[in-house]
CSV table of C-alpha atoms in Angstrom, one decimal:
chain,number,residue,atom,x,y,z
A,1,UNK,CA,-7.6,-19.3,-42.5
A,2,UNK,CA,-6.7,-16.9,-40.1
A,3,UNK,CA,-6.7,-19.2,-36.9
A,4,UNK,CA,-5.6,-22.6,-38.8
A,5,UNK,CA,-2.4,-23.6,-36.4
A,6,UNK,CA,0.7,-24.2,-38.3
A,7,UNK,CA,3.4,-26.0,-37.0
A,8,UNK,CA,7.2,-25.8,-38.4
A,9,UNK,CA,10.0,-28.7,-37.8
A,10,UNK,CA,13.1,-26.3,-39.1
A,11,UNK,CA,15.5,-29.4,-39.0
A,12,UNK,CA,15.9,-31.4,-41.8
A,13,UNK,CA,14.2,-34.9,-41.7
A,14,UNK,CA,15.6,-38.3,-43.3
A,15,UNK,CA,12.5,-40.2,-44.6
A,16,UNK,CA,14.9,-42.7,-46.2
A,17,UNK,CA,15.8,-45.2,-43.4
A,18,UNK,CA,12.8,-45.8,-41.5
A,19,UNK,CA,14.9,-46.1,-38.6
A,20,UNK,CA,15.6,-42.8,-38.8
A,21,UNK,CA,13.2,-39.7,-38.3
A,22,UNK,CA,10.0,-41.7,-39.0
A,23,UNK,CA,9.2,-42.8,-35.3
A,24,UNK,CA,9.9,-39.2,-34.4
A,25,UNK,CA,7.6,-37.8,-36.5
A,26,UNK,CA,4.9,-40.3,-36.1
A,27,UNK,CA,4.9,-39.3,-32.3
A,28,UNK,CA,5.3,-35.3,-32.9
A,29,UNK,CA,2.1,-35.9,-34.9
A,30,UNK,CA,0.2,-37.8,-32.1
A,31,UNK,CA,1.4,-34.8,-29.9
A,32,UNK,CA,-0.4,-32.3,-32.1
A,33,UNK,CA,-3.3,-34.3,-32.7
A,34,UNK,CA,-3.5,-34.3,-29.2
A,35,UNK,CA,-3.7,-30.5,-28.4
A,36,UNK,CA,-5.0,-29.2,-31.9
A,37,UNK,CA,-7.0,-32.1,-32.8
A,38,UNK,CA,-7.1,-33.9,-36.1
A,39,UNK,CA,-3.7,-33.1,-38.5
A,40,UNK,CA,-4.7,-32.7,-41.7
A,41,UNK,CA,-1.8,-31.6,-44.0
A,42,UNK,CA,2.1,-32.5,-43.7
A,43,UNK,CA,4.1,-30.5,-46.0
A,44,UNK,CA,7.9,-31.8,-46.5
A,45,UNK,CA,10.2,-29.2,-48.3
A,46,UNK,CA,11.6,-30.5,-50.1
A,47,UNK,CA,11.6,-34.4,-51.0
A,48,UNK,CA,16.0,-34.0,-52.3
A,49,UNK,CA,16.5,-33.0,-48.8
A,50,UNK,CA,14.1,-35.5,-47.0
A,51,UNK,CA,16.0,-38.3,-49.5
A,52,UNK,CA,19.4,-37.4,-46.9
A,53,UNK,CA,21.8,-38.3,-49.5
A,54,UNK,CA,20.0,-40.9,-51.4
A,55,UNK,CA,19.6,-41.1,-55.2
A,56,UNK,CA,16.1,-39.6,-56.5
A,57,UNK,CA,17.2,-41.1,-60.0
A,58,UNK,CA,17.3,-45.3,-58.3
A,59,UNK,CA,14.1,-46.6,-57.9
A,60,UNK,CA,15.6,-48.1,-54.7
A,61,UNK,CA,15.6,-44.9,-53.1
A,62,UNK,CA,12.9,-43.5,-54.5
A,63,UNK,CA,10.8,-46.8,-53.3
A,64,UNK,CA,12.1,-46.4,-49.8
A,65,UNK,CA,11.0,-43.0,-49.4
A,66,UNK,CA,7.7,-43.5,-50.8
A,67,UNK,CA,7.1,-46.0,-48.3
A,68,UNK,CA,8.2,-44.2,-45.6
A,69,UNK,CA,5.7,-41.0,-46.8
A,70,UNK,CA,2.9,-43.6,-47.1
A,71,UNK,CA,3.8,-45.1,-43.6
A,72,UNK,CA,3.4,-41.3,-42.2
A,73,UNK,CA,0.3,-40.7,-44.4
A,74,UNK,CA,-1.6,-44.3,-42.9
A,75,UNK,CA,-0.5,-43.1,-39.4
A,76,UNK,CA,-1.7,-39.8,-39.1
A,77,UNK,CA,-4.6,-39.7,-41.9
A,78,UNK,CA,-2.9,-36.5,-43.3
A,79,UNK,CA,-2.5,-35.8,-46.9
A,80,UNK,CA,1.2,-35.5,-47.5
A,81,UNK,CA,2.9,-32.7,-49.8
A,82,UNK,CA,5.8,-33.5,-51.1
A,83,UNK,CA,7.9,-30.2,-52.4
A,84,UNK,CA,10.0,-31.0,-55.1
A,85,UNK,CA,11.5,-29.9,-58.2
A,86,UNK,CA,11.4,-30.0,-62.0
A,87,UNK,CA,14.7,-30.5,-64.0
A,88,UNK,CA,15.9,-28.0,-66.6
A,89,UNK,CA,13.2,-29.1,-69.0
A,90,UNK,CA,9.8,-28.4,-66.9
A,91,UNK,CA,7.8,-30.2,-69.7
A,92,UNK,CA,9.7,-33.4,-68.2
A,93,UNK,CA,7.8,-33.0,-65.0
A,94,UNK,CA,9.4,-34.1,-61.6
A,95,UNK,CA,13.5,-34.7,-61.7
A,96,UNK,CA,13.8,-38.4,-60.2
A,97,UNK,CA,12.7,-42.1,-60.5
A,98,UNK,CA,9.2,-42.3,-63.0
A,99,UNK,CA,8.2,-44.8,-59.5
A,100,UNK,CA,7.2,-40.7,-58.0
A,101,UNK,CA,4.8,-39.7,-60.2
A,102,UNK,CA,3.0,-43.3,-60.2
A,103,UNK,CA,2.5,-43.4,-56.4
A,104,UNK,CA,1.5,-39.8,-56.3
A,105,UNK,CA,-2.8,-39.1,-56.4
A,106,UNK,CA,-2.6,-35.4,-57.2
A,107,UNK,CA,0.3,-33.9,-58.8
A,108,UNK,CA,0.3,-30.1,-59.1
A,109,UNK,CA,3.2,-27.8,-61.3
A,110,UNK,CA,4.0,-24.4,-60.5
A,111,UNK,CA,5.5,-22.3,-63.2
A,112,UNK,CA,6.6,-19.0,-63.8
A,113,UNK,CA,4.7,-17.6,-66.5
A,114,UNK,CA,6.2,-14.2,-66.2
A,115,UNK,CA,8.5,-12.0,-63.8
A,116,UNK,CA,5.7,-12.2,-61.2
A,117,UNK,CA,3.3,-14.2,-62.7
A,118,UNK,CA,2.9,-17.8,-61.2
A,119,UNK,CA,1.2,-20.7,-62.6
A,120,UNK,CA,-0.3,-23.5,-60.5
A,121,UNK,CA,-1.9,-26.6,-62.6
A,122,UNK,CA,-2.6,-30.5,-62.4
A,123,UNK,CA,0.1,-32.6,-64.1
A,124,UNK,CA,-2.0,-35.9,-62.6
A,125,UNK,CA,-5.1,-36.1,-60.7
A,126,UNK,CA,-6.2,-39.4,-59.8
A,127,UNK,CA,-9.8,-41.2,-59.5
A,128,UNK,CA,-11.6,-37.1,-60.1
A,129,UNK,CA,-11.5,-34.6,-62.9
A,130,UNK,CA,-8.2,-32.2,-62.9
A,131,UNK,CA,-8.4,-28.9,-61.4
A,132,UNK,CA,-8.5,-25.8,-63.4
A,133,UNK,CA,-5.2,-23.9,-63.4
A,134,UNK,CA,-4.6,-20.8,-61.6
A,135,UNK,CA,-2.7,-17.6,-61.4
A,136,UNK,CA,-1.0,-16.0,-58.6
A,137,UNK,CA,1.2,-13.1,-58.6
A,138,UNK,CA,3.9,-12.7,-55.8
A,139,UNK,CA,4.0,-9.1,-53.6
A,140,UNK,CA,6.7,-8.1,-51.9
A,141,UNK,CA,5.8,-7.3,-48.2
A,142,UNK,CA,8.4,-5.5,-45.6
A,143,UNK,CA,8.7,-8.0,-42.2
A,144,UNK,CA,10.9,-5.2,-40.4
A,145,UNK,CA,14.4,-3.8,-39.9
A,146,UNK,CA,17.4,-5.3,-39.5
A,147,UNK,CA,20.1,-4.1,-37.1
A,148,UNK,CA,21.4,-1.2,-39.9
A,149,UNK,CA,17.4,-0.3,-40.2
A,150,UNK,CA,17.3,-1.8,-43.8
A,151,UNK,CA,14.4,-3.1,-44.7
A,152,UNK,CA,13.8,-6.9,-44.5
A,153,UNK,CA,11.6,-8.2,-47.0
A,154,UNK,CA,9.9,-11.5,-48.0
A,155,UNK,CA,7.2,-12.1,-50.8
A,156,UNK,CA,3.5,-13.5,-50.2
A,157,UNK,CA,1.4,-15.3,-52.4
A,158,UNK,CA,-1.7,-13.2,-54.2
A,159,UNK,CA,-4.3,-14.8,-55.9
A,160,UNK,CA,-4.7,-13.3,-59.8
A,161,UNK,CA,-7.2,-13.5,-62.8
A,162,UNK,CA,-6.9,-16.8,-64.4
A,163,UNK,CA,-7.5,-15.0,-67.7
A,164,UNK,CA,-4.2,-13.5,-67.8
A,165,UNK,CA,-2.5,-16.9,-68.1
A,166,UNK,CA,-4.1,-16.5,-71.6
A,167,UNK,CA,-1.6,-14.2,-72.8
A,168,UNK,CA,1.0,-14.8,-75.3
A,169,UNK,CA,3.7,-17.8,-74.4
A,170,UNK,CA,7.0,-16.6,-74.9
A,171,UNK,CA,10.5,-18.7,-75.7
A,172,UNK,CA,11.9,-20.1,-72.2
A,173,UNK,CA,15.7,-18.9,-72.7
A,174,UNK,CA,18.1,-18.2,-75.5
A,175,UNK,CA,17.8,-21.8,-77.1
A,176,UNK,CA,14.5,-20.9,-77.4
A,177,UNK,CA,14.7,-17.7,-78.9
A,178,UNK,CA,17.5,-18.7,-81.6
A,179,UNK,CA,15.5,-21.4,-82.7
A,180,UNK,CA,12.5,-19.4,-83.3
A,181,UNK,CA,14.5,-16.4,-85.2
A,182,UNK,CA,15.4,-19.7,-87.3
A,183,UNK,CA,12.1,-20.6,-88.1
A,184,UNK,CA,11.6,-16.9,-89.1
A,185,UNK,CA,14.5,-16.9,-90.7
A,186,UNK,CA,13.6,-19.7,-93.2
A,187,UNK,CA,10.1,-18.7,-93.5
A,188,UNK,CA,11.0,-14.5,-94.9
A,189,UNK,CA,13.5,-16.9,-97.4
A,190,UNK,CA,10.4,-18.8,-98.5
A,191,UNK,CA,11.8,-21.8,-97.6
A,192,UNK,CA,8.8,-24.4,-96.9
A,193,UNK,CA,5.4,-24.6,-97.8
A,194,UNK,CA,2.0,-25.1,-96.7
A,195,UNK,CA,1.2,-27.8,-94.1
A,196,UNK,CA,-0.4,-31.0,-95.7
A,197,UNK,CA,-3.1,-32.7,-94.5
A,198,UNK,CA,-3.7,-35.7,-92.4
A,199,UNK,CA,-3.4,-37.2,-89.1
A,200,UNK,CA,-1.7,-34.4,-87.0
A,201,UNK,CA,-1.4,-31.8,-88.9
A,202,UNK,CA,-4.4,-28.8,-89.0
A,203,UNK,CA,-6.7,-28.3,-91.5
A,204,UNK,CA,-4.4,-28.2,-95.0
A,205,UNK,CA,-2.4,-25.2,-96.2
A,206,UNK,CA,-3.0,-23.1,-92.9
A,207,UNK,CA,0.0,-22.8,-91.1
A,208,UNK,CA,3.6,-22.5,-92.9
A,209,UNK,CA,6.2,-25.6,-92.2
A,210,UNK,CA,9.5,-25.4,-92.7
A,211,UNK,CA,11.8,-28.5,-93.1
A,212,UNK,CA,12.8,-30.1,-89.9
A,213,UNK,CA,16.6,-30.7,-91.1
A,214,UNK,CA,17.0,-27.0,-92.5
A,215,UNK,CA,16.1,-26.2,-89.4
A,216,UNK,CA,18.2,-28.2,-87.7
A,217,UNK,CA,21.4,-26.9,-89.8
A,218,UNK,CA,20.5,-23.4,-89.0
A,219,UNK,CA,20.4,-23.3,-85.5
A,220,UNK,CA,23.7,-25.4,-85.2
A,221,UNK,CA,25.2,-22.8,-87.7
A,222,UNK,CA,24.1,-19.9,-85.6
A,223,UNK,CA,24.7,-21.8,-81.7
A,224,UNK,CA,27.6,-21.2,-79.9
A,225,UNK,CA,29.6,-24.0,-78.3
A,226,UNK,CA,30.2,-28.1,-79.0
A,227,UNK,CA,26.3,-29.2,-77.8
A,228,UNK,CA,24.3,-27.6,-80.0
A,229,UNK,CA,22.6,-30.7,-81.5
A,230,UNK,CA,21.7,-31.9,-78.6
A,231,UNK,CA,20.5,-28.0,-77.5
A,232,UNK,CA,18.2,-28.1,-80.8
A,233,UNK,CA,16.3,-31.0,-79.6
A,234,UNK,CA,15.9,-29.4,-76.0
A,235,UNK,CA,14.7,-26.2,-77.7
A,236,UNK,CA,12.2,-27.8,-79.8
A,237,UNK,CA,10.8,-29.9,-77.1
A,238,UNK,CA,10.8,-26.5,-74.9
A,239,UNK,CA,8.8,-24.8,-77.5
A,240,UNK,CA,6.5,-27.6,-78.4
A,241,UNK,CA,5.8,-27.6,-74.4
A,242,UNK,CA,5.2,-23.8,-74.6
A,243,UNK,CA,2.7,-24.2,-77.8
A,244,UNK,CA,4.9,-22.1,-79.7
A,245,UNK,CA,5.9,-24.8,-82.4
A,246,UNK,CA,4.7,-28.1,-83.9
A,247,UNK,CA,6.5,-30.5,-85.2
A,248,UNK,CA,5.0,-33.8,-87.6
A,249,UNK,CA,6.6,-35.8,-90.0
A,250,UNK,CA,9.7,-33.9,-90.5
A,251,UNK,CA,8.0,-30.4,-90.7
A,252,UNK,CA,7.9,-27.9,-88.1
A,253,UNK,CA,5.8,-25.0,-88.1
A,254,UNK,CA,5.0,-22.2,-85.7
A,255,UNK,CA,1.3,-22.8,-83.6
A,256,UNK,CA,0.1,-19.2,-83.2
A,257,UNK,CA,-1.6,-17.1,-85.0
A,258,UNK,CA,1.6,-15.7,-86.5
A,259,UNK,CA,2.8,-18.7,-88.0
A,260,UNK,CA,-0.5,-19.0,-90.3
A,261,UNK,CA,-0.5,-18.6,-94.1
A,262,UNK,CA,-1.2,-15.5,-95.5
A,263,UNK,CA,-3.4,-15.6,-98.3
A,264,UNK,CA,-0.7,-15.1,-100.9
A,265,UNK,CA,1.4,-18.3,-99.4
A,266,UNK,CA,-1.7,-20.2,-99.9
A,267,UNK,CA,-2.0,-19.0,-103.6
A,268,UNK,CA,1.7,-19.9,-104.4
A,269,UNK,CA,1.4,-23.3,-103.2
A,270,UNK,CA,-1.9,-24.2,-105.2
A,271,UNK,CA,-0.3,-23.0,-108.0
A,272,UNK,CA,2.8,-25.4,-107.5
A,273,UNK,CA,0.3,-27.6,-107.6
């Protein structure tokens, strides 16, 4: 990769009118075609700045644009990469108009997985079987001095061991982590019991489920501030996303190995029985 020429347009670029920058571009690209030979990947960073002002929520906009893209793509035979953002939930996927995700053919999420552990996996891949995921850790690399001869730093990408995306999920925030100390919480006061069987639940009496409304009342007891119903429903979904909790017919229960029944829950329940 070494001698691969890379080419940088540092202005911003509206790819909403296609009166605007797309005739432009179309002919930059014939120019590099010309002296580097066949253009093979267009990178736009990042699609809420290539919108210039328009609304990623209207599918007006968000139809425009993708137009515009697929207008570049049939001109130049490049595969387009759109940079763009998750909202505050990543388990949403892609903030904007659901029109994005239906015209895209590959659709790849990166994540942080840790404080420099990255994860990179498909969230669609169309007409061929997903990628696996993969790991990267980012590595801080000095570029110079600046003019007080302090150091001036950027980071660089570094491939890591897929394995260690194994380890342990952990709660995404403080939402999170309340609403798992609740679940704890409920479980060491024995409220809850054994999950059932049936469709979407595991095998019976292995994991312990506590009462989806108890929970509920708990963590708006114990949050802080005038949304907290709204931030238990966030939280759950977060966790859920995370694998950390499951939720099925008005129970939840934790998904690991430590929400399992110990052998003495088990016993109590069959003897309620």
């Amino acid at each position: 990769m070494d001698n691969v020429p890379l080419i940088a347009r540092a202005d911003m670029v509206n790819l909403l009118d296609q009166e605007a920058d797309l005739g432009e571009l179309a002919a930059l690209a014939d120019e590099i075609i010309e002296q580097h030979g066949p253009l093979r990947l267009i990178v736009v960073d990042t699609l809420a700045r290539a919108m210039a002002g328009g609304n990623e929520n209207a599918p007006d906009d968000m139809g425009k644009l993708l137009n515009n893209v697929e207008a570049l793509r049939q001109g130049t035979e490049a595969f387009v990469l759109l940079i763009h953002h998750t909202g505050k939930d990543e388990t949403k996927g892609a903030r904007g108009h659901s029109s994005l995700k239906g015209a895209a053919d590959t659709i790849l999420l990166l994540s942080k997985r840790d404080d420099d552990l990255l994860e990179l996996k498909s969230d669609k891949q169309r007409d061929m079987a997903p990628p696996l995921p993969k790991a990267f850790r980012l590595k801080t690399v000095v570029c110079g001095m600046d003019e007080d001869f302090d150091e001036v730093t950027t980071c660089v990408v570094r491939a890591a061991d897929a394995a260690e995306l194994k380890a342990k999920p952990k709660p995404g925030g403080p939402n999170q982590e309340l609403l798992m100390d609740c679940y704890t919480q409920l479980r060491l006061e024995g409220i809850g019991e054994p999950n059932p069987g049936g469709a979407r639940f595991p095998e019976q009496s292995q994991y312990w489920c506590v009462p989806n409304d108890r929970l509920r009342d708990m963590f708006v007891g114990k949050k802080v501030g005038s949304n907290s119903s709204s931030a238990y429903g966030g939280a759950l979904k977060g966790l859920i996303g995370r694998s950390l909790l499951q939720k099925n017919g008005g129970l939840v229960w934790m998904s690991t190995e430590e929400g399992k029944c110990k052998s003495a829950e088990r016993r109590g329940a069959a003897a309620s029985v």
